[in-house]
Short mmCIF file of C-alpha atoms and ligand atoms in Angstrom, two decimals:
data_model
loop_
_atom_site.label_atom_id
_atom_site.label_comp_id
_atom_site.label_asym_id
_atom_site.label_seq_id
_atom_site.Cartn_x
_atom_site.Cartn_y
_atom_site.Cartn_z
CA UNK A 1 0.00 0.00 0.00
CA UNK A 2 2.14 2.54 -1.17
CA UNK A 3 1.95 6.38 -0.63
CA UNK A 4 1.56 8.23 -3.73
CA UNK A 5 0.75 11.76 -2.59
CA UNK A 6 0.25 13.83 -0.24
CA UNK A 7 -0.84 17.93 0.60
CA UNK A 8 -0.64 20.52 3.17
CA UNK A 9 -4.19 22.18 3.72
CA UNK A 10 -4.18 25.32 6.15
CA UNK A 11 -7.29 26.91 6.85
CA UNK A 12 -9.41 28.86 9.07
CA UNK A 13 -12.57 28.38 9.94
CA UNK A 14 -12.42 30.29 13.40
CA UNK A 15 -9.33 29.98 13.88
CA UNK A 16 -6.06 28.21 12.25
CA UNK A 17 -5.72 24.84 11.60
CA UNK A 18 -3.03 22.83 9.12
CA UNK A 19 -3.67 19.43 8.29
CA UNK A 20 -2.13 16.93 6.34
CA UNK A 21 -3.77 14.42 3.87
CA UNK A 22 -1.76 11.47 3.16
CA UNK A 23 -3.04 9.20 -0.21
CA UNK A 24 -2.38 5.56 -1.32
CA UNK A 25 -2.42 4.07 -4.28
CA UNK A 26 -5.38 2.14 -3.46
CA UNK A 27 -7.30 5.43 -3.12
CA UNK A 28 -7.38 5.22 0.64
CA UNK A 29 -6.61 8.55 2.12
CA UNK A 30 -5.68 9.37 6.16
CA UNK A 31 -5.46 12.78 8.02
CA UNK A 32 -3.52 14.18 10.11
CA UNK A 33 -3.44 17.02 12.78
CA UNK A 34 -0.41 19.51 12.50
CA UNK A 35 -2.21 22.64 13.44
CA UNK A 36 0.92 24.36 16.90
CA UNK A 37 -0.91 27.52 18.05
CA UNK A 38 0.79 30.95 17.12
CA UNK A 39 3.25 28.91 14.24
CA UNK A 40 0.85 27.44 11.87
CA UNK A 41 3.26 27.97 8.83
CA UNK A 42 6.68 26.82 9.87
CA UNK A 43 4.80 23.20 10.25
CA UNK A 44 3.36 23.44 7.06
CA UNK A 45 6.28 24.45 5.31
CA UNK A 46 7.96 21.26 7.15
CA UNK A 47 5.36 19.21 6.10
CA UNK A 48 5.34 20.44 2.49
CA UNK A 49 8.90 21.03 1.67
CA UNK A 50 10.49 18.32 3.96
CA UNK A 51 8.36 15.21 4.76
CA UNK A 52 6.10 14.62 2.12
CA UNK A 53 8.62 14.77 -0.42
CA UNK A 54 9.93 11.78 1.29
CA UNK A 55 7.12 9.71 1.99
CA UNK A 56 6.13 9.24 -1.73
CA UNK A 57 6.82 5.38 -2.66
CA UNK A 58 6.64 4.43 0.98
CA UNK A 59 4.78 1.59 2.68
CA UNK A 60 1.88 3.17 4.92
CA UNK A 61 1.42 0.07 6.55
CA UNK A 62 5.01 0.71 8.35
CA UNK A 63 3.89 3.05 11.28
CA UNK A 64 6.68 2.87 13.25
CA UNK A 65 9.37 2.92 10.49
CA UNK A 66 7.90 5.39 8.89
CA UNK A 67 8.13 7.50 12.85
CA UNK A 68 11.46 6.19 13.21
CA UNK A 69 12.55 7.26 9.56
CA UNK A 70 11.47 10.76 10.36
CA UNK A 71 12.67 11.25 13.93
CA UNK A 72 15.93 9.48 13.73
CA UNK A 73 16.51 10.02 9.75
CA UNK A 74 16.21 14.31 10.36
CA UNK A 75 19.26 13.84 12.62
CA UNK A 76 17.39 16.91 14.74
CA UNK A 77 15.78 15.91 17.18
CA UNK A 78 12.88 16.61 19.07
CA UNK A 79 11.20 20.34 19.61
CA UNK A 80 8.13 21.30 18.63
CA UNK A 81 7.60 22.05 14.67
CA UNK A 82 9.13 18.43 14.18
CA UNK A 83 7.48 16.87 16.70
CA UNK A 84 4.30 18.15 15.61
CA UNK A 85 4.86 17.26 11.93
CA UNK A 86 5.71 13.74 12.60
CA UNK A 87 2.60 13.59 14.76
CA UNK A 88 0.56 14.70 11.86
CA UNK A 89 1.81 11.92 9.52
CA UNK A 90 1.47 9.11 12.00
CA UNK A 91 -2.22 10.27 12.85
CA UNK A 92 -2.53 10.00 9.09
CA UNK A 93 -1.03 6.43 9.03
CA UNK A 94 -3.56 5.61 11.82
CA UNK A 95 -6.26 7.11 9.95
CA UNK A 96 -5.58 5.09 6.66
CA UNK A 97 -4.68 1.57 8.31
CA UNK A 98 -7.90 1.79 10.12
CA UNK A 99 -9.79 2.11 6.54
CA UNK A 100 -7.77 -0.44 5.24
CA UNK A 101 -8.94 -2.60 7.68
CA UNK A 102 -12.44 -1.62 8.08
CA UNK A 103 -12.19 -0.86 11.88
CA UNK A 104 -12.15 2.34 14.22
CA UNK A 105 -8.27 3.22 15.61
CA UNK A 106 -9.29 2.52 18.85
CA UNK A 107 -9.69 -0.86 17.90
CA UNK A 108 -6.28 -1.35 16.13
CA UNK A 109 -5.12 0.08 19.91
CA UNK A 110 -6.04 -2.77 21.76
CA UNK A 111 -9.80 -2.09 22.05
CA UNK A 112 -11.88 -0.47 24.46
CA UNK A 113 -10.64 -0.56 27.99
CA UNK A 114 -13.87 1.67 29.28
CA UNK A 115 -17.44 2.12 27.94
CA UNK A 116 -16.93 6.10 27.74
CA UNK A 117 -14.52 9.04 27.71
CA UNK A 118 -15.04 11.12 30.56
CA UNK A 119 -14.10 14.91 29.29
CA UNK A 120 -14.25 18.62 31.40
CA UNK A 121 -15.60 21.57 29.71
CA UNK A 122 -14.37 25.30 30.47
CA UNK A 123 -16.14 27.49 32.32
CA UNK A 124 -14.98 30.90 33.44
CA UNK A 125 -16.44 34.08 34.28
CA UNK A 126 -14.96 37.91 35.37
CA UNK A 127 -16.74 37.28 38.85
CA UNK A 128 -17.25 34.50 41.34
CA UNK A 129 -20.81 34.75 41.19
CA UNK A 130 -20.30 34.91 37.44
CA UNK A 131 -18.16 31.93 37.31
CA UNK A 132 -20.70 29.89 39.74
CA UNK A 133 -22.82 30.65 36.90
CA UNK A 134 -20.58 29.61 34.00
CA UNK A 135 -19.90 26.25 35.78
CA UNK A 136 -23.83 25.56 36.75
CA UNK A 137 -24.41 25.76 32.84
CA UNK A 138 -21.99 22.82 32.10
CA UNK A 139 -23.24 20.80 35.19
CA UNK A 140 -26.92 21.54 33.45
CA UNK A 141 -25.54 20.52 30.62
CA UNK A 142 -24.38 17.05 31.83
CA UNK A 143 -20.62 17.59 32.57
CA UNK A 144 -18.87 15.20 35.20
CA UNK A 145 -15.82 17.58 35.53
CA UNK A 146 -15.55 21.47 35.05
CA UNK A 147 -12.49 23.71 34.91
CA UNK A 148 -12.96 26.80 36.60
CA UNK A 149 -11.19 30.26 35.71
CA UNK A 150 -12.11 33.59 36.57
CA UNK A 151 -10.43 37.28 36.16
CA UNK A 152 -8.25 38.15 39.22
CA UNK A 153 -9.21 41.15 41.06
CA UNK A 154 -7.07 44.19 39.78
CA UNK A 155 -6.03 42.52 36.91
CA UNK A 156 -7.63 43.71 33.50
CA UNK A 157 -7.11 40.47 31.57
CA UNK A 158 -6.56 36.65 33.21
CA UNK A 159 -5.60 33.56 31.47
CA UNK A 160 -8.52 31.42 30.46
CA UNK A 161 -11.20 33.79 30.84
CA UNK A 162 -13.73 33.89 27.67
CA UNK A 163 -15.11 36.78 25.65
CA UNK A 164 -17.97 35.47 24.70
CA UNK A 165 -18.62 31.63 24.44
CA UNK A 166 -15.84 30.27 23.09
CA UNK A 167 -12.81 31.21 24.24
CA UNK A 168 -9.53 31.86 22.27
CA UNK A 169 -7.03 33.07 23.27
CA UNK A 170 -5.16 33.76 19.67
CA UNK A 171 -5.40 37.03 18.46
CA UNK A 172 -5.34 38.05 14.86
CA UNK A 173 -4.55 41.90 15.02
CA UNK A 174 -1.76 42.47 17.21
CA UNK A 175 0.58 41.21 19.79
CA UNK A 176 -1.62 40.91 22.79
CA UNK A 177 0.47 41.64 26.24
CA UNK A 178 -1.61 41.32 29.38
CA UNK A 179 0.00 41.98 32.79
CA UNK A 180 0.32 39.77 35.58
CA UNK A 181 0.41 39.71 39.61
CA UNK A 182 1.32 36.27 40.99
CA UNK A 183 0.98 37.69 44.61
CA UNK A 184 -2.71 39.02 43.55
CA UNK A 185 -3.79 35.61 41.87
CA UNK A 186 -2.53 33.67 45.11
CA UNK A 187 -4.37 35.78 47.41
CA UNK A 188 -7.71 35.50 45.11
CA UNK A 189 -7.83 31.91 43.93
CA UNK A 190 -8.62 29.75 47.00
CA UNK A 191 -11.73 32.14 47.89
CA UNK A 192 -12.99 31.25 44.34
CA UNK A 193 -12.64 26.93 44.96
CA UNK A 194 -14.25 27.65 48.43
CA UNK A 195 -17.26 28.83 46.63
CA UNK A 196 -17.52 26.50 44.01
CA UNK A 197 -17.27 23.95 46.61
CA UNK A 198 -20.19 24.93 48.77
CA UNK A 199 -22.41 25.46 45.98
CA UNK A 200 -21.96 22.59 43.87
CA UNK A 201 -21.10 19.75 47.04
CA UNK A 202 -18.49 17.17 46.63
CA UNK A 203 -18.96 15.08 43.29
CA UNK A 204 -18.44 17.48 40.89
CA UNK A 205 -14.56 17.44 39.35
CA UNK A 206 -13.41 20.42 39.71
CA UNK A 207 -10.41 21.31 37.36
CA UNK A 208 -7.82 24.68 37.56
CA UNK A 209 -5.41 25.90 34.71
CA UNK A 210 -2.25 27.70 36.57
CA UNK A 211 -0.63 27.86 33.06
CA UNK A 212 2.88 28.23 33.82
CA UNK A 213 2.40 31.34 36.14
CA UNK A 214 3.87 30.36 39.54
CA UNK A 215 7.43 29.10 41.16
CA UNK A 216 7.49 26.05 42.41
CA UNK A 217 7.19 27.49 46.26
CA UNK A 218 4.14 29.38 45.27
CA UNK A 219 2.83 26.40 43.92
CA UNK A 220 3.18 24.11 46.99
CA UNK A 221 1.45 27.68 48.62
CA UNK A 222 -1.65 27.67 46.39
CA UNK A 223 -1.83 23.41 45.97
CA UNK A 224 -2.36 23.30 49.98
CA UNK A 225 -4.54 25.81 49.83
CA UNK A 226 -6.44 24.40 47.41
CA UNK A 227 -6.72 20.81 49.24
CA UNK A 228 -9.86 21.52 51.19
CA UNK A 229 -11.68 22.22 48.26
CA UNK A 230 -10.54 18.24 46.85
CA UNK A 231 -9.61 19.46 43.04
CA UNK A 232 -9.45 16.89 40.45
CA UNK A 233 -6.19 18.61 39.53
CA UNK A 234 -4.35 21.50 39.39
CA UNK A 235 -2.53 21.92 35.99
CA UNK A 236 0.45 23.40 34.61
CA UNK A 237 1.38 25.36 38.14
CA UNK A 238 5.35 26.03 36.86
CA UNK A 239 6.92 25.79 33.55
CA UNK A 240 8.37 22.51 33.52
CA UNK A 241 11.51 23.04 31.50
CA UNK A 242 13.30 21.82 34.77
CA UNK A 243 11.58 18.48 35.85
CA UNK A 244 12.95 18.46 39.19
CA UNK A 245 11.23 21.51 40.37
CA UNK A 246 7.87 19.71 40.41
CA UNK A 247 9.46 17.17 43.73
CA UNK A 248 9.11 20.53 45.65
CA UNK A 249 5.82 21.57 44.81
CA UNK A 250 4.80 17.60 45.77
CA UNK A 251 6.58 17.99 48.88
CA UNK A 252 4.17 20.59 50.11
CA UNK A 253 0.57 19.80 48.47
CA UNK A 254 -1.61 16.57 48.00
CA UNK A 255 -3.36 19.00 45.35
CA UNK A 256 -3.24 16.43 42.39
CA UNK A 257 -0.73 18.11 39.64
CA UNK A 258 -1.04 17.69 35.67
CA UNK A 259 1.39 18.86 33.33
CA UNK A 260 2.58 18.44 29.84
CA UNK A 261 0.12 20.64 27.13
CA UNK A 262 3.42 21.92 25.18
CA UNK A 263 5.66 18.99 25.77
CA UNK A 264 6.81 16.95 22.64
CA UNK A 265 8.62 13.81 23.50
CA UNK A 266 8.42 11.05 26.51
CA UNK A 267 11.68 13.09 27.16
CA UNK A 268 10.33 15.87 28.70
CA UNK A 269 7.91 13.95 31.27
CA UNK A 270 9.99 10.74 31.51
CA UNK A 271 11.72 11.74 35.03
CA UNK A 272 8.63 13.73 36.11
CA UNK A 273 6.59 10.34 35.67
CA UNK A 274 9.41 8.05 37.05
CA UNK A 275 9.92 10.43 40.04
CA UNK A 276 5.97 10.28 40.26
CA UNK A 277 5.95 13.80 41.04
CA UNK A 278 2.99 14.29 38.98
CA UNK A 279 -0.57 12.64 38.54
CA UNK A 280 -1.91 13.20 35.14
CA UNK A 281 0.56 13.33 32.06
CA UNK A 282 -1.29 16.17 29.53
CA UNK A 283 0.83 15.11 26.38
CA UNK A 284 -1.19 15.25 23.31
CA UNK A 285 -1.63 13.27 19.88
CA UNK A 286 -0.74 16.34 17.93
CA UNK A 287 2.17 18.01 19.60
CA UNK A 288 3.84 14.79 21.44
CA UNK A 289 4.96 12.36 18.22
CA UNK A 290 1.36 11.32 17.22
CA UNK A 291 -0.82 7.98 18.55
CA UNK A 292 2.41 6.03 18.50
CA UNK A 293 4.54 8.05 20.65
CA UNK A 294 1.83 8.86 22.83
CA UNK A 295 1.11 5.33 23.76
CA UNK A 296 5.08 5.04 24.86
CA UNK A 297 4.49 7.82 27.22
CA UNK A 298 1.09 6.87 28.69
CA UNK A 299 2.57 3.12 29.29
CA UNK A 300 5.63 4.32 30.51
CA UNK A 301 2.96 6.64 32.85
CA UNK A 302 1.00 3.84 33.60
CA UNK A 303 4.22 2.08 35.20
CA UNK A 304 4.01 4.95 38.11
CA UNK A 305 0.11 5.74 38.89
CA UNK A 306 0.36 8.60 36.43
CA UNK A 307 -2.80 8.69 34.09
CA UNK A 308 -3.31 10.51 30.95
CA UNK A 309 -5.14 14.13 30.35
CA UNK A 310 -4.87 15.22 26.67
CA UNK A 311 -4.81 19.07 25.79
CA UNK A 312 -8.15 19.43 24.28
CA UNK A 313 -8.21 23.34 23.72
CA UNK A 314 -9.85 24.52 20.72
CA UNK A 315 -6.49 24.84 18.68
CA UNK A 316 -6.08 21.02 18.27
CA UNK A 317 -8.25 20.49 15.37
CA UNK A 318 -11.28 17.80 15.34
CA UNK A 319 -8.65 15.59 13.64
CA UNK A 320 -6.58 15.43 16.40
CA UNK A 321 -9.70 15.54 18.61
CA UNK A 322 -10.60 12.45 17.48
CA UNK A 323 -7.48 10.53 17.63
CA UNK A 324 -7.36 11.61 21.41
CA UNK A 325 -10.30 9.70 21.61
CA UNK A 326 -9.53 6.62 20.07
CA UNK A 327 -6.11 6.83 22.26
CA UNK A 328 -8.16 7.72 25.34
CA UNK A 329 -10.46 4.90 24.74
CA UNK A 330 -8.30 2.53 24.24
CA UNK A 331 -5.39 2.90 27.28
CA UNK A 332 -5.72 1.33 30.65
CA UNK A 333 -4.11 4.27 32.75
CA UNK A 334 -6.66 7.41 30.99
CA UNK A 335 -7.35 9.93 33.25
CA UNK A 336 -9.70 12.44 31.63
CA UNK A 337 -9.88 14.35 28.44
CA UNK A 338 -10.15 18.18 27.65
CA UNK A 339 -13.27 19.36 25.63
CA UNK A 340 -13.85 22.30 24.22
CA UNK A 341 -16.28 22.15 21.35
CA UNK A 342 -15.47 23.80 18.39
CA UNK A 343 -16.98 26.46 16.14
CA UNK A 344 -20.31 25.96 13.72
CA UNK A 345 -17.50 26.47 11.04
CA UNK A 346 -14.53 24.23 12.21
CA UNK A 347 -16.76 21.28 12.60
CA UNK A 348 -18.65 21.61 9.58
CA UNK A 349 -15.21 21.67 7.94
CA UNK A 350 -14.53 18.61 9.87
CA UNK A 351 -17.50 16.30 9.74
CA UNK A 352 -16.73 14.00 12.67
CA UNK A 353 -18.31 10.72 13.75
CA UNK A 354 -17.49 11.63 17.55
CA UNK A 355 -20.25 12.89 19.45
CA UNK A 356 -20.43 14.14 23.12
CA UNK A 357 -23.49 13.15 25.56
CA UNK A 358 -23.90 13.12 29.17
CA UNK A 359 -20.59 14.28 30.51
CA UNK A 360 -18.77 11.72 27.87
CA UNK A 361 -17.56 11.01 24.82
CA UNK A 362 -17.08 8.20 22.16
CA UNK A 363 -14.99 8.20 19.00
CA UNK A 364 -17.54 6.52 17.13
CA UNK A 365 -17.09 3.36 15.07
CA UNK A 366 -16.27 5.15 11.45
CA UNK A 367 -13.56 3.01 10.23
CA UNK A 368 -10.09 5.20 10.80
CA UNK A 369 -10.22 8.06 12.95
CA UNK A 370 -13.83 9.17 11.76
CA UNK A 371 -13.11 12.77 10.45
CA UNK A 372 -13.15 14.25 6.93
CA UNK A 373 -12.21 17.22 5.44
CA UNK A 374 -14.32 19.05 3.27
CA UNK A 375 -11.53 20.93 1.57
CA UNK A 376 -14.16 22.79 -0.81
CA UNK A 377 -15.27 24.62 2.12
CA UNK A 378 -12.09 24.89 3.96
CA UNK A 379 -10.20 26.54 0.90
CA UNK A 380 -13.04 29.40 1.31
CA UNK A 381 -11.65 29.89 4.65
CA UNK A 382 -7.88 31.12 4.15
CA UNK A 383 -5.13 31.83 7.07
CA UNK A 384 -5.21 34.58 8.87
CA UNK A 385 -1.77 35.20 11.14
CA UNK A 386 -2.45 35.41 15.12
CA UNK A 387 -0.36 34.52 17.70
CA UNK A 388 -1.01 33.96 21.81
CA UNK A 389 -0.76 36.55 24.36
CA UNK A 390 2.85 37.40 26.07
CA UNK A 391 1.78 37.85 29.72
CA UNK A 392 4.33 40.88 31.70
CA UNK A 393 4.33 41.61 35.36
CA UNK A 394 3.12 44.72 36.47
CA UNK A 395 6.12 46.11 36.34
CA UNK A 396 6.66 44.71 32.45
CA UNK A 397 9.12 42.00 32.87
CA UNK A 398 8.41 39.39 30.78
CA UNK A 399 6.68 36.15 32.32
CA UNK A 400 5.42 32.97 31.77
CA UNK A 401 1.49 32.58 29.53
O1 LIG B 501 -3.33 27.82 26.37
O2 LIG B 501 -4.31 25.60 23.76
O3 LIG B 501 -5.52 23.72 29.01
N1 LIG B 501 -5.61 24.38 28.02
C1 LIG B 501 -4.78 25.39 27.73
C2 LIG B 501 -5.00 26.09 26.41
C3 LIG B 501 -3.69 26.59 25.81
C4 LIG B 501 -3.83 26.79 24.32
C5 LIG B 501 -2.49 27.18 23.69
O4 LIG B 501 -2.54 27.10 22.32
O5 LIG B 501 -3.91 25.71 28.50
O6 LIG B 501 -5.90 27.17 26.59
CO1 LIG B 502 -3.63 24.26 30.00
#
């Protein structure tokens, strides 16, 4: 089953998303995620002018050779735009051996190791009372599990707070530069969990994005904080360049901690899973190597207690949406999955056999991954540059977003 061509397609239909299209000769074609937030077109121009000249003639059965081939045959290693490109090819591999076969990916995985994929939706609000609110509609609305964010007193613009519905935090004008106050989010958070706590009792999973905005010592201080209020986890609370730093922010908190949204490779989590320092591994299909190397990392996670949490923001397209699924469905040690639906436009460029319904969601049993392109519509839909905030202190130093 040989490869005999293959395209780029970037599009935007809400917001950015590049994905790659892989064809046999036997007319069987797979897709792939290889949409990284804020860098669309250096991936596409790997894609385009690197990889797919060299998968022409190749065997898309051979998965792994084909990963190996790329990561070891580039001779550089690792980082992002690669990563992410050879993520979007083996999703595509997936994708057309699952056709070949007649069967969903999830079965080629191993099979279903739970009925249902539990997922958490995103609620925030610029108040408490507002953000009670927010999270009340998703509990209406069936959710299990809510993440809660809400603007910090004094601070004009906080992480993970919508305008509007959906939120996005890309911008398409200009360089967005919010300030930050660590000591003013530490002093506000806590009061917000309390809250949440008392008015929704103890079943619902409650979720909280840090996103890369505290030391490790400020962590341990907002993680015990946090512990009355029992969070499902609390994500991302340093960046995590330096693995070790996360032992100190267990020693102080039985606050459950999840990382891993912009890691790559298995080695940037391997010692924070094998020091179990962590409890949920966020790696995702599209950023982290694709299905196959995300299965290394969640078995090598599922060797320490760690389970899995896939990045499910808005910016990983439905085809890498769906692959988290299949992957999610499939492993013993999954954890939970991100949701945030997409917009009218992204999905109907996407038609998806996934479906969400009482707090959960299943993959659906379309052979492959279960998503199409409709590249009619999506070419009506052209890319528009925007890139992510840059988050300064109050005193403009540049921090972490
Ligand atoms: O900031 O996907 O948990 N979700 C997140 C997201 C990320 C964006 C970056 O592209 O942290 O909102
Ligand atoms: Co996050």
């Amino acid at each position: 089953m040989r490869i005999v061509g293959g395209k780029v397609i970037v599009c935007s239909p809400g917001r950015n998303f590049v994905t790659v299209k892989l064809e046999t000769e036997d007319g069987i074609y797979g897709l792939g995620d290889a949409t990284l937030n804020g860098r669309e077109l250096a991936v596409a121009s790997y894609l385009g002018d690197h990889v797919l000249p060299l998968l022409e003639g190749r065997d898309a059965r051979r998965i792994e050779d084909i990963w190996q081939f790329l990561y070891k045959g580039a001779y550089w290693r690792r980082g992002p735009v690669t990563m992410t490109a050879i993520a979007a090819v083996d999703a595509a591999l997936w994708d057309i051996k699952g056709k070949a076969l007649g069967v969903p990916v999830y079965q080629l995985l191993g099979g279903a190791s739970r009925d249902a994929v539990l997922v958490y939706g995103h609620a925030s609000g610029g108040t408490i009372d507002e953000t009670v609110d927010a999270v009340g509609r998703y509990v209406a609305a069936g959710y299990h599990a809510v993440r809660a964010q809400c603007s910090v007193p004094g601070l004009t613009d906080t992480y993970g707070v919508g305008r509007g519905d959906h939120y996005e935090p890309a911008v398409r004008t200009q360089l967005h530069e919010p300030r930050w106050s660590s000591t003013r989010y530490l002093n506000f958070v806590p009061s917000l969990f309390e809250r949440l706590r008392a008015v929704f009792g103890p079943d619902l999973h409650l979720l909280h994005d840090v996103h890369h905005r505290l030391t490790p010592i400020e962590a341990g201080r907002l993680g015990r904080a946090l512990e009355p209020h029992h969070l499902f986890w609390m994500e991302d609370p340093t960046p995590a360049e330096n693995q070790e730093s996360f032992r100190l922010i267990r020693q102080h908190t039985t606050t459950p901690i999840a990382v891993g949204e912009v890691f790559n490779s298995i080695f940037d989590c391997h010692r924070l899973i094998e020091d179990e320092s962590i409890d949920y591994i966020r790696t995702t299909v599209v950023h982290a190597g694709g299905i196959s190397h995300l299965r290394k990392i969640a078995s090598l996670a599922e060797l320490h207690h760690v389970r899995t949490g896939s990045h499910g923001a808005t910016d990983l397209s439905p085809v890498c949406l769906a692959a988290a699924l299949h992957v999610d469905l499939s492993v013993h040690n999954f954890g939970i999955q991100e949701y945030m639906p997409h917009a009218a436009d992204t999905d109907r460029v996407f038609p998806h056999a996934y479906r969400f319904e009482g707090g959960v969601m299943y993959p659906g049993d379309t052979p492959g991954l279960g998503v199409d392109i409709d590249e009619e519509l999506a070419a009506t839909f052209p890319y528009q540059r925007a890139y992510l905030p840059v988050a300064r202190l109050t005193d403009g130093t540049v921090h972490d977003w």
